[in-house]
Structure formats: structure tokens, C-alpha cells
Amino acid sequence: MEHGSYQDQSASTFSLADEDHTLANSLRFTLNQDPRVALCGYSIPHPSEARVNIRVQTTGDPANEVLKDSCQDLMLICQHVRSTFDQAVVDFKNNNGAENQ
């Protein structure tokens, strides 16, 4: 195998602009839940810069695909939390409305 033409897609660093610990730590969490991920972490290059760098190393799958899957997983988690919260608010209002009558 020629190393000059070989590109390892299983390890990449992704730089996300206008983001901070909120998204980076959430993505790190979901990435580390994926069995295809060998190593994952993030850093913030400078406190005054709104940017995070996320490093993903997989067991062989392309890192960009694994990151994309983790973003979708995180969206589903957020949707579930939101719908659970909204339902709890409805239940609370219904229960308190019945008690006050």
C-alpha cells in the first residue's frame, strides 16, 4: 500500500464555528456512546473565539459519517427531552387545574 495516496478517514478533527461547550460536550457524549468510536474529545482553541475542535477516531468507519450519525442521535435525544418536558407541563397544568376547582 502506498502511504502517499492513502488517506485515513477514520480519524479527523472537525472545527465548528459559533459553538461552545454546550454543543461540544453533548456531541462528545453521544460520540462516546457509539461503539465505532475509539477516541473522541474536544477543545476550545481560545476563550475569546467562538469555535470548538472535535477530534473523532473510529475503529475503521469514516469519522465524518460517525459524527453525522451522532448529530442525528443528539437531535433525537433533544426531541425526546422536549416532548417529555412538554407533556409534563401539560400534565402539571391538568392536575393543578383539577385540584383548584
mmCIF file of N, CA and C in Angstrom:
data_model
loop_
_atom_site.group_PDB
_atom_site.id
_atom_site.type_symbol
_atom_site.label_atom_id
_atom_site.label_comp_id
_atom_site.label_asym_id
_atom_site.label_seq_id
_atom_site.Cartn_x
_atom_site.Cartn_y
_atom_site.Cartn_z
ATOM 1 N N MET A 1 0.843 -1.171 0.000
ATOM 2 C CA MET A 1 0.000 0.000 0.000
ATOM 3 C C MET A 1 0.891 1.238 0.000
ATOM 4 N N GLU A 2 0.586 2.155 -0.854
ATOM 5 C CA GLU A 2 1.339 3.402 -0.909
ATOM 6 C C GLU A 2 0.791 4.371 0.126
ATOM 7 N N HIS A 3 1.663 4.838 0.990
ATOM 8 C CA HIS A 3 1.218 5.767 2.019
ATOM 9 C C HIS A 3 0.932 7.146 1.455
ATOM 10 N N GLY A 4 1.531 7.487 0.335
ATOM 11 C CA GLY A 4 1.313 8.802 -0.261
ATOM 12 C C GLY A 4 -0.110 8.994 -0.750
ATOM 13 N N SER A 5 -0.721 7.926 -1.252
ATOM 14 C CA SER A 5 -2.081 8.051 -1.791
ATOM 15 C C SER A 5 -3.141 7.592 -0.797
ATOM 16 N N TYR A 6 -2.712 7.043 0.336
ATOM 17 C CA TYR A 6 -3.662 6.532 1.323
ATOM 18 C C TYR A 6 -4.088 7.648 2.264
ATOM 19 N N GLN A 7 -5.384 7.789 2.421
ATOM 20 C CA GLN A 7 -5.909 8.787 3.346
ATOM 21 C C GLN A 7 -6.776 8.085 4.375
ATOM 22 N N ASP A 8 -6.374 8.176 5.637
ATOM 23 C CA ASP A 8 -7.119 7.525 6.719
ATOM 24 C C ASP A 8 -8.309 8.395 7.087
ATOM 25 N N GLN A 9 -9.501 7.918 6.760
ATOM 26 C CA GLN A 9 -10.720 8.675 7.051
ATOM 27 C C GLN A 9 -11.304 8.319 8.404
ATOM 28 N N SER A 10 -10.634 7.424 9.132
ATOM 29 C CA SER A 10 -11.166 7.010 10.422
ATOM 30 C C SER A 10 -10.774 7.963 11.542
ATOM 31 N N ALA A 11 -9.933 8.956 11.251
ATOM 32 C CA ALA A 11 -9.535 9.938 12.267
ATOM 33 C C ALA A 11 -9.573 11.329 11.650
ATOM 34 N N SER A 12 -10.336 12.211 12.273
ATOM 35 C CA SER A 12 -10.460 13.583 11.769
ATOM 36 C C SER A 12 -10.723 14.543 12.913
ATOM 37 N N THR A 13 -10.361 15.778 12.681
ATOM 38 C CA THR A 13 -10.699 16.864 13.598
ATOM 39 C C THR A 13 -11.647 17.800 12.866
ATOM 40 N N PHE A 14 -12.756 18.088 13.515
ATOM 41 C CA PHE A 14 -13.777 18.950 12.921
ATOM 42 C C PHE A 14 -13.813 20.253 13.701
ATOM 43 N N SER A 15 -13.814 21.359 12.995
ATOM 44 C CA SER A 15 -13.853 22.670 13.621
ATOM 45 C C SER A 15 -15.235 23.270 13.401
ATOM 46 N N LEU A 16 -15.924 23.588 14.500
ATOM 47 C CA LEU A 16 -17.281 24.126 14.422
ATOM 48 C C LEU A 16 -17.273 25.574 14.875
ATOM 49 N N ALA A 17 -17.679 26.462 13.983
ATOM 50 C CA ALA A 17 -17.705 27.893 14.290
ATOM 51 C C ALA A 17 -18.971 28.249 15.062
ATOM 52 N N ASP A 18 -18.886 29.288 15.855
ATOM 53 C CA ASP A 18 -20.018 29.818 16.630
ATOM 54 C C ASP A 18 -20.603 28.774 17.587
ATOM 55 N N GLU A 19 -19.750 27.936 18.153
ATOM 56 C CA GLU A 19 -20.196 26.929 19.111
ATOM 57 C C GLU A 19 -19.312 26.981 20.350
ATOM 58 N N ASP A 20 -19.791 26.341 21.429
ATOM 59 C CA ASP A 20 -19.044 26.339 22.683
ATOM 60 C C ASP A 20 -19.215 24.990 23.370
ATOM 61 N N HIS A 21 -18.982 24.963 24.688
ATOM 62 C CA HIS A 21 -19.045 23.718 25.447
ATOM 63 C C HIS A 21 -20.404 23.033 25.352
ATOM 64 N N THR A 22 -21.468 23.789 25.195
ATOM 65 C CA THR A 22 -22.814 23.215 25.202
ATOM 66 C C THR A 22 -22.961 22.137 24.129
ATOM 67 N N LEU A 23 -22.685 22.498 22.896
ATOM 68 C CA LEU A 23 -22.796 21.524 21.810
ATOM 69 C C LEU A 23 -21.642 20.533 21.847
ATOM 70 N N ALA A 24 -20.431 21.019 22.086
ATOM 71 C CA ALA A 24 -19.252 20.151 22.025
ATOM 72 C C ALA A 24 -19.330 19.024 23.049
ATOM 73 N N ASN A 25 -19.707 19.324 24.268
ATOM 74 C CA ASN A 25 -19.778 18.290 25.295
ATOM 75 C C ASN A 25 -20.922 17.318 25.015
ATOM 76 N N SER A 26 -22.023 17.808 24.489
ATOM 77 C CA SER A 26 -23.143 16.936 24.130
ATOM 78 C C SER A 26 -22.752 15.989 22.996
ATOM 79 N N LEU A 27 -22.062 16.521 21.994
ATOM 80 C CA LEU A 27 -21.595 15.671 20.901
ATOM 81 C C LEU A 27 -20.557 14.668 21.382
ATOM 82 N N ARG A 28 -19.676 15.109 22.246
ATOM 83 C CA ARG A 28 -18.668 14.200 22.804
ATOM 84 C C ARG A 28 -19.363 13.035 23.501
ATOM 85 N N PHE A 29 -20.406 13.343 24.266
ATOM 86 C CA PHE A 29 -21.152 12.308 24.973
ATOM 87 C C PHE A 29 -21.775 11.311 23.997
ATOM 88 N N THR A 30 -22.492 11.808 22.990
ATOM 89 C CA THR A 30 -23.154 10.905 22.045
ATOM 90 C C THR A 30 -22.134 10.127 21.221
ATOM 91 N N LEU A 31 -21.033 10.756 20.855
ATOM 92 C CA LEU A 31 -19.984 10.043 20.115
ATOM 93 C C LEU A 31 -19.415 8.901 20.950
ATOM 94 N N ASN A 32 -19.174 9.153 22.225
ATOM 95 C CA ASN A 32 -18.599 8.110 23.075
ATOM 96 C C ASN A 32 -19.569 6.965 23.348
ATOM 97 N N GLN A 33 -20.862 7.146 23.068
ATOM 98 C CA GLN A 33 -21.834 6.061 23.195
ATOM 99 C C GLN A 33 -21.788 5.126 21.989
ATOM 100 N N ASP A 34 -21.191 5.581 20.905
ATOM 101 C CA ASP A 34 -21.136 4.816 19.659
ATOM 102 C C ASP A 34 -19.992 3.807 19.722
ATOM 103 N N PRO A 35 -20.279 2.520 19.540
ATOM 104 C CA PRO A 35 -19.214 1.509 19.613
ATOM 105 C C PRO A 35 -18.160 1.645 18.519
ATOM 106 N N ARG A 36 -18.459 2.407 17.462
ATOM 107 C CA ARG A 36 -17.476 2.613 16.389
ATOM 108 C C ARG A 36 -16.412 3.632 16.761
ATOM 109 N N VAL A 37 -16.616 4.351 17.862
ATOM 110 C CA VAL A 37 -15.689 5.408 18.263
ATOM 111 C C VAL A 37 -14.624 4.835 19.193
ATOM 112 N N ALA A 38 -13.364 5.003 18.788
ATOM 113 C CA ALA A 38 -12.232 4.570 19.612
ATOM 114 C C ALA A 38 -11.815 5.684 20.566
ATOM 115 N N LEU A 39 -11.864 6.923 20.092
ATOM 116 C CA LEU A 39 -11.465 8.071 20.901
ATOM 117 C C LEU A 39 -12.206 9.303 20.407
ATOM 118 N N CYS A 40 -12.617 10.121 21.344
ATOM 119 C CA CYS A 40 -13.301 11.358 20.997
ATOM 120 C C CYS A 40 -13.039 12.387 22.081
ATOM 121 N N GLY A 41 -12.829 13.610 21.674
ATOM 122 C CA GLY A 41 -12.653 14.691 22.623
ATOM 123 C C GLY A 41 -12.805 16.020 21.902
ATOM 124 N N TYR A 42 -12.847 17.081 22.681
ATOM 125 C CA TYR A 42 -12.954 18.392 22.052
ATOM 126 C C TYR A 42 -12.084 19.387 22.800
ATOM 127 N N SER A 43 -11.784 20.465 22.098
ATOM 128 C CA SER A 43 -11.023 21.552 22.711
ATOM 129 C C SER A 43 -11.552 22.871 22.170
ATOM 130 N N ILE A 44 -11.327 23.900 22.967
ATOM 131 C CA ILE A 44 -11.652 25.261 22.539
ATOM 132 C C ILE A 44 -10.314 25.971 22.370
ATOM 133 N N PRO A 45 -9.986 26.343 21.125
ATOM 134 C CA PRO A 45 -8.658 26.894 20.856
ATOM 135 C C PRO A 45 -8.317 28.126 21.691
ATOM 136 N N HIS A 46 -9.296 29.020 21.861
ATOM 137 C CA HIS A 46 -9.054 30.229 22.649
ATOM 138 C C HIS A 46 -10.382 30.693 23.233
ATOM 139 N N PRO A 47 -10.400 31.111 24.499
ATOM 140 C CA PRO A 47 -11.672 31.503 25.137
ATOM 141 C C PRO A 47 -12.411 32.639 24.427
ATOM 142 N N SER A 48 -11.687 33.507 23.747
ATOM 143 C CA SER A 48 -12.357 34.633 23.092
ATOM 144 C C SER A 48 -12.864 34.283 21.696
ATOM 145 N N GLU A 49 -12.573 33.078 21.244
ATOM 146 C CA GLU A 49 -13.001 32.653 19.913
ATOM 147 C C GLU A 49 -14.155 31.662 20.039
ATOM 148 N N ALA A 50 -15.265 31.939 19.381
ATOM 149 C CA ALA A 50 -16.440 31.057 19.443
ATOM 150 C C ALA A 50 -16.240 29.911 18.461
ATOM 151 N N ARG A 51 -15.410 28.964 18.851
ATOM 152 C CA ARG A 51 -15.085 27.831 17.978
ATOM 153 C C ARG A 51 -14.692 26.642 18.848
ATOM 154 N N VAL A 52 -15.088 25.448 18.404
ATOM 155 C CA VAL A 52 -14.649 24.222 19.076
ATOM 156 C C VAL A 52 -14.057 23.284 18.034
ATOM 157 N N ASN A 53 -13.081 22.529 18.455
ATOM 158 C CA ASN A 53 -12.492 21.484 17.622
ATOM 159 C C ASN A 53 -12.856 20.138 18.240
ATOM 160 N N ILE A 54 -13.466 19.278 17.437
ATOM 161 C CA ILE A 54 -13.862 17.958 17.904
ATOM 162 C C ILE A 54 -13.017 16.922 17.172
ATOM 163 N N ARG A 55 -12.311 16.103 17.944
ATOM 164 C CA ARG A 55 -11.470 15.042 17.393
ATOM 165 C C ARG A 55 -12.221 13.727 17.508
ATOM 166 N N VAL A 56 -12.314 13.016 16.378
ATOM 167 C CA VAL A 56 -13.002 11.729 16.341
ATOM 168 C C VAL A 56 -12.065 10.705 15.711
ATOM 169 N N GLN A 57 -11.830 9.617 16.436
ATOM 170 C CA GLN A 57 -11.083 8.486 15.901
ATOM 171 C C GLN A 57 -11.974 7.267 16.032
ATOM 172 N N THR A 58 -12.181 6.577 14.917
ATOM 173 C CA THR A 58 -13.082 5.431 14.905
ATOM 174 C C THR A 58 -12.292 4.128 14.789
ATOM 175 N N THR A 59 -13.034 3.042 14.861
ATOM 176 C CA THR A 59 -12.429 1.717 14.723
ATOM 177 C C THR A 59 -12.243 1.344 13.256
ATOM 178 N N GLY A 60 -12.635 2.224 12.355
ATOM 179 C CA GLY A 60 -12.456 1.955 10.922
ATOM 180 C C GLY A 60 -13.423 2.711 10.031
ATOM 181 N N ASP A 61 -14.607 3.004 10.532
ATOM 182 C CA ASP A 61 -15.588 3.741 9.732
ATOM 183 C C ASP A 61 -15.124 5.179 9.533
ATOM 184 N N PRO A 62 -15.582 5.830 8.442
ATOM 185 C CA PRO A 62 -15.210 7.238 8.229
ATOM 186 C C PRO A 62 -15.703 8.119 9.383
ATOM 187 N N ALA A 63 -14.817 8.929 9.916
ATOM 188 C CA ALA A 63 -15.140 9.768 11.071
ATOM 189 C C ALA A 63 -16.273 10.746 10.764
ATOM 190 N N ASN A 64 -16.330 11.254 9.540
ATOM 191 C CA ASN A 64 -17.388 12.219 9.212
ATOM 192 C C ASN A 64 -18.768 11.564 9.240
ATOM 193 N N GLU A 65 -18.856 10.286 8.850
ATOM 194 C CA GLU A 65 -20.139 9.576 8.908
ATOM 195 C C GLU A 65 -20.559 9.321 10.357
ATOM 196 N N VAL A 66 -19.594 8.959 11.188
ATOM 197 C CA VAL A 66 -19.889 8.698 12.592
ATOM 198 C C VAL A 66 -20.324 9.990 13.279
ATOM 199 N N LEU A 67 -19.661 11.108 12.962
ATOM 200 C CA LEU A 67 -20.058 12.406 13.518
ATOM 201 C C LEU A 67 -21.465 12.776 13.063
ATOM 202 N N LYS A 68 -21.762 12.559 11.799
ATOM 203 C CA LYS A 68 -23.097 12.866 11.286
ATOM 204 C C LYS A 68 -24.155 12.031 12.010
ATOM 205 N N ASP A 69 -23.877 10.742 12.215
ATOM 206 C CA ASP A 69 -24.814 9.882 12.946
ATOM 207 C C ASP A 69 -25.008 10.367 14.375
ATOM 208 N N SER A 70 -23.932 10.812 15.008
ATOM 209 C CA SER A 70 -24.040 11.308 16.385
ATOM 210 C C SER A 70 -24.837 12.603 16.447
ATOM 211 N N CYS A 71 -24.707 13.440 15.447
ATOM 212 C CA CYS A 71 -25.520 14.672 15.396
ATOM 213 C C CYS A 71 -27.002 14.316 15.294
ATOM 214 N N GLN A 72 -27.316 13.308 14.483
ATOM 215 C CA GLN A 72 -28.709 12.875 14.357
ATOM 216 C C GLN A 72 -29.207 12.261 15.664
ATOM 217 N N ASP A 73 -28.351 11.468 16.324
ATOM 218 C CA ASP A 73 -28.718 10.900 17.621
ATOM 219 C C ASP A 73 -28.990 12.002 18.642
ATOM 220 N N LEU A 74 -28.145 13.018 18.650
ATOM 221 C CA LEU A 74 -28.311 14.128 19.583
ATOM 222 C C LEU A 74 -29.609 14.879 19.307
ATOM 223 N N MET A 75 -29.950 15.054 18.032
ATOM 224 C CA MET A 75 -31.229 15.696 17.699
ATOM 225 C C MET A 75 -32.401 14.884 18.226
ATOM 226 N N LEU A 76 -32.339 13.559 18.088
ATOM 227 C CA LEU A 76 -33.413 12.700 18.589
ATOM 228 C C LEU A 76 -33.510 12.767 20.108
ATOM 229 N N ILE A 77 -32.378 12.805 20.778
ATOM 230 C CA ILE A 77 -32.370 12.928 22.243
ATOM 231 C C ILE A 77 -33.026 14.240 22.653
ATOM 232 N N CYS A 78 -32.658 15.321 21.987
ATOM 233 C CA CYS A 78 -33.231 16.636 22.313
ATOM 234 C C CYS A 78 -34.734 16.665 22.041
ATOM 235 N N GLN A 79 -35.170 16.060 20.940
ATOM 236 C CA GLN A 79 -36.598 15.999 20.641
ATOM 237 C C GLN A 79 -37.347 15.206 21.704
ATOM 238 N N HIS A 80 -36.749 14.116 22.169
ATOM 239 C CA HIS A 80 -37.386 13.305 23.216
ATOM 240 C C HIS A 80 -37.481 14.088 24.530
ATOM 241 N N VAL A 81 -36.404 14.777 24.896
ATOM 242 C CA VAL A 81 -36.421 15.578 26.128
ATOM 243 C C VAL A 81 -37.486 16.666 26.022
ATOM 244 N N ARG A 82 -37.539 17.322 24.863
ATOM 245 C CA ARG A 82 -38.525 18.395 24.670
ATOM 246 C C ARG A 82 -39.953 17.868 24.763
ATOM 247 N N SER A 83 -40.243 16.754 24.104
ATOM 248 C CA SER A 83 -41.613 16.232 24.134
ATOM 249 C C SER A 83 -41.975 15.719 25.531
ATOM 250 N N THR A 84 -41.012 15.128 26.238
ATOM 251 C CA THR A 84 -41.257 14.676 27.609
ATOM 252 C C THR A 84 -41.533 15.864 28.519
ATOM 253 N N PHE A 85 -40.754 16.931 28.350
ATOM 254 C CA PHE A 85 -40.962 18.149 29.141
ATOM 255 C C PHE A 85 -42.329 18.759 28.843
ATOM 256 N N ASP A 86 -42.645 18.903 27.553
ATOM 257 C CA ASP A 86 -43.935 19.486 27.169
ATOM 258 C C ASP A 86 -45.099 18.684 27.743
ATOM 259 N N GLN A 87 -44.990 17.349 27.717
ATOM 260 C CA GLN A 87 -46.051 16.508 28.263
ATOM 261 C C GLN A 87 -46.151 16.680 29.775
ATOM 262 N N ALA A 88 -45.012 16.821 30.452
ATOM 263 C CA ALA A 88 -45.018 17.025 31.904
ATOM 264 C C ALA A 88 -45.682 18.356 32.257
ATOM 265 N N VAL A 89 -45.470 19.383 31.440
ATOM 266 C CA VAL A 89 -46.111 20.682 31.675
ATOM 267 C C VAL A 89 -47.622 20.550 31.506
ATOM 268 N N VAL A 90 -48.062 19.861 30.471
ATOM 269 C CA VAL A 90 -49.493 19.655 30.239
ATOM 270 C C VAL A 90 -50.105 18.881 31.405
ATOM 271 N N ASP A 91 -49.426 17.804 31.834
ATOM 272 C CA ASP A 91 -49.920 17.009 32.958
ATOM 273 C C ASP A 91 -49.999 17.839 34.234
ATOM 274 N N PHE A 92 -48.994 18.658 34.472
ATOM 275 C CA PHE A 92 -48.973 19.504 35.666
ATOM 276 C C PHE A 92 -50.130 20.494 35.649
ATOM 277 N N LYS A 93 -50.340 21.133 34.496
ATOM 278 C CA LYS A 93 -51.438 22.108 34.385
ATOM 279 C C LYS A 93 -52.788 21.423 34.557
ATOM 280 N N ASN A 94 -52.931 20.227 33.989
ATOM 281 C CA ASN A 94 -54.199 19.493 34.118
ATOM 282 C C ASN A 94 -54.449 19.083 35.566
ATOM 283 N N ASN A 95 -53.419 18.627 36.254
ATOM 284 C CA ASN A 95 -53.579 18.202 37.646
ATOM 285 C C ASN A 95 -53.849 19.379 38.573
ATOM 286 N N ASN A 96 -53.170 20.481 38.369
ATOM 287 C CA ASN A 96 -53.371 21.656 39.214
ATOM 288 C C ASN A 96 -54.704 22.318 38.924
ATOM 289 N N GLY A 97 -55.138 22.275 37.676
ATOM 290 C CA GLY A 97 -56.450 22.838 37.341
ATOM 291 C C GLY A 97 -57.575 22.051 37.968
ATOM 292 N N ALA A 98 -57.438 20.736 38.047
ATOM 293 C CA ALA A 98 -58.473 19.876 38.644
ATOM 294 C C ALA A 98 -58.513 20.068 40.175
ATOM 295 N N GLU A 99 -57.353 20.312 40.808
ATOM 296 C CA GLU A 99 -57.314 20.482 42.251
ATOM 297 C C GLU A 99 -57.901 21.826 42.682
ATOM 298 N N ASN A 100 -57.823 22.828 41.848
ATOM 299 C CA ASN A 100 -58.273 24.179 42.210
ATOM 300 C C ASN A 100 -59.781 24.359 41.997
ATOM 301 N N GLN A 101 -60.461 23.381 41.466
ATOM 302 C CA GLN A 101 -61.903 23.538 41.218
ATOM 303 C C GLN A 101 -62.729 23.059 42.365
#
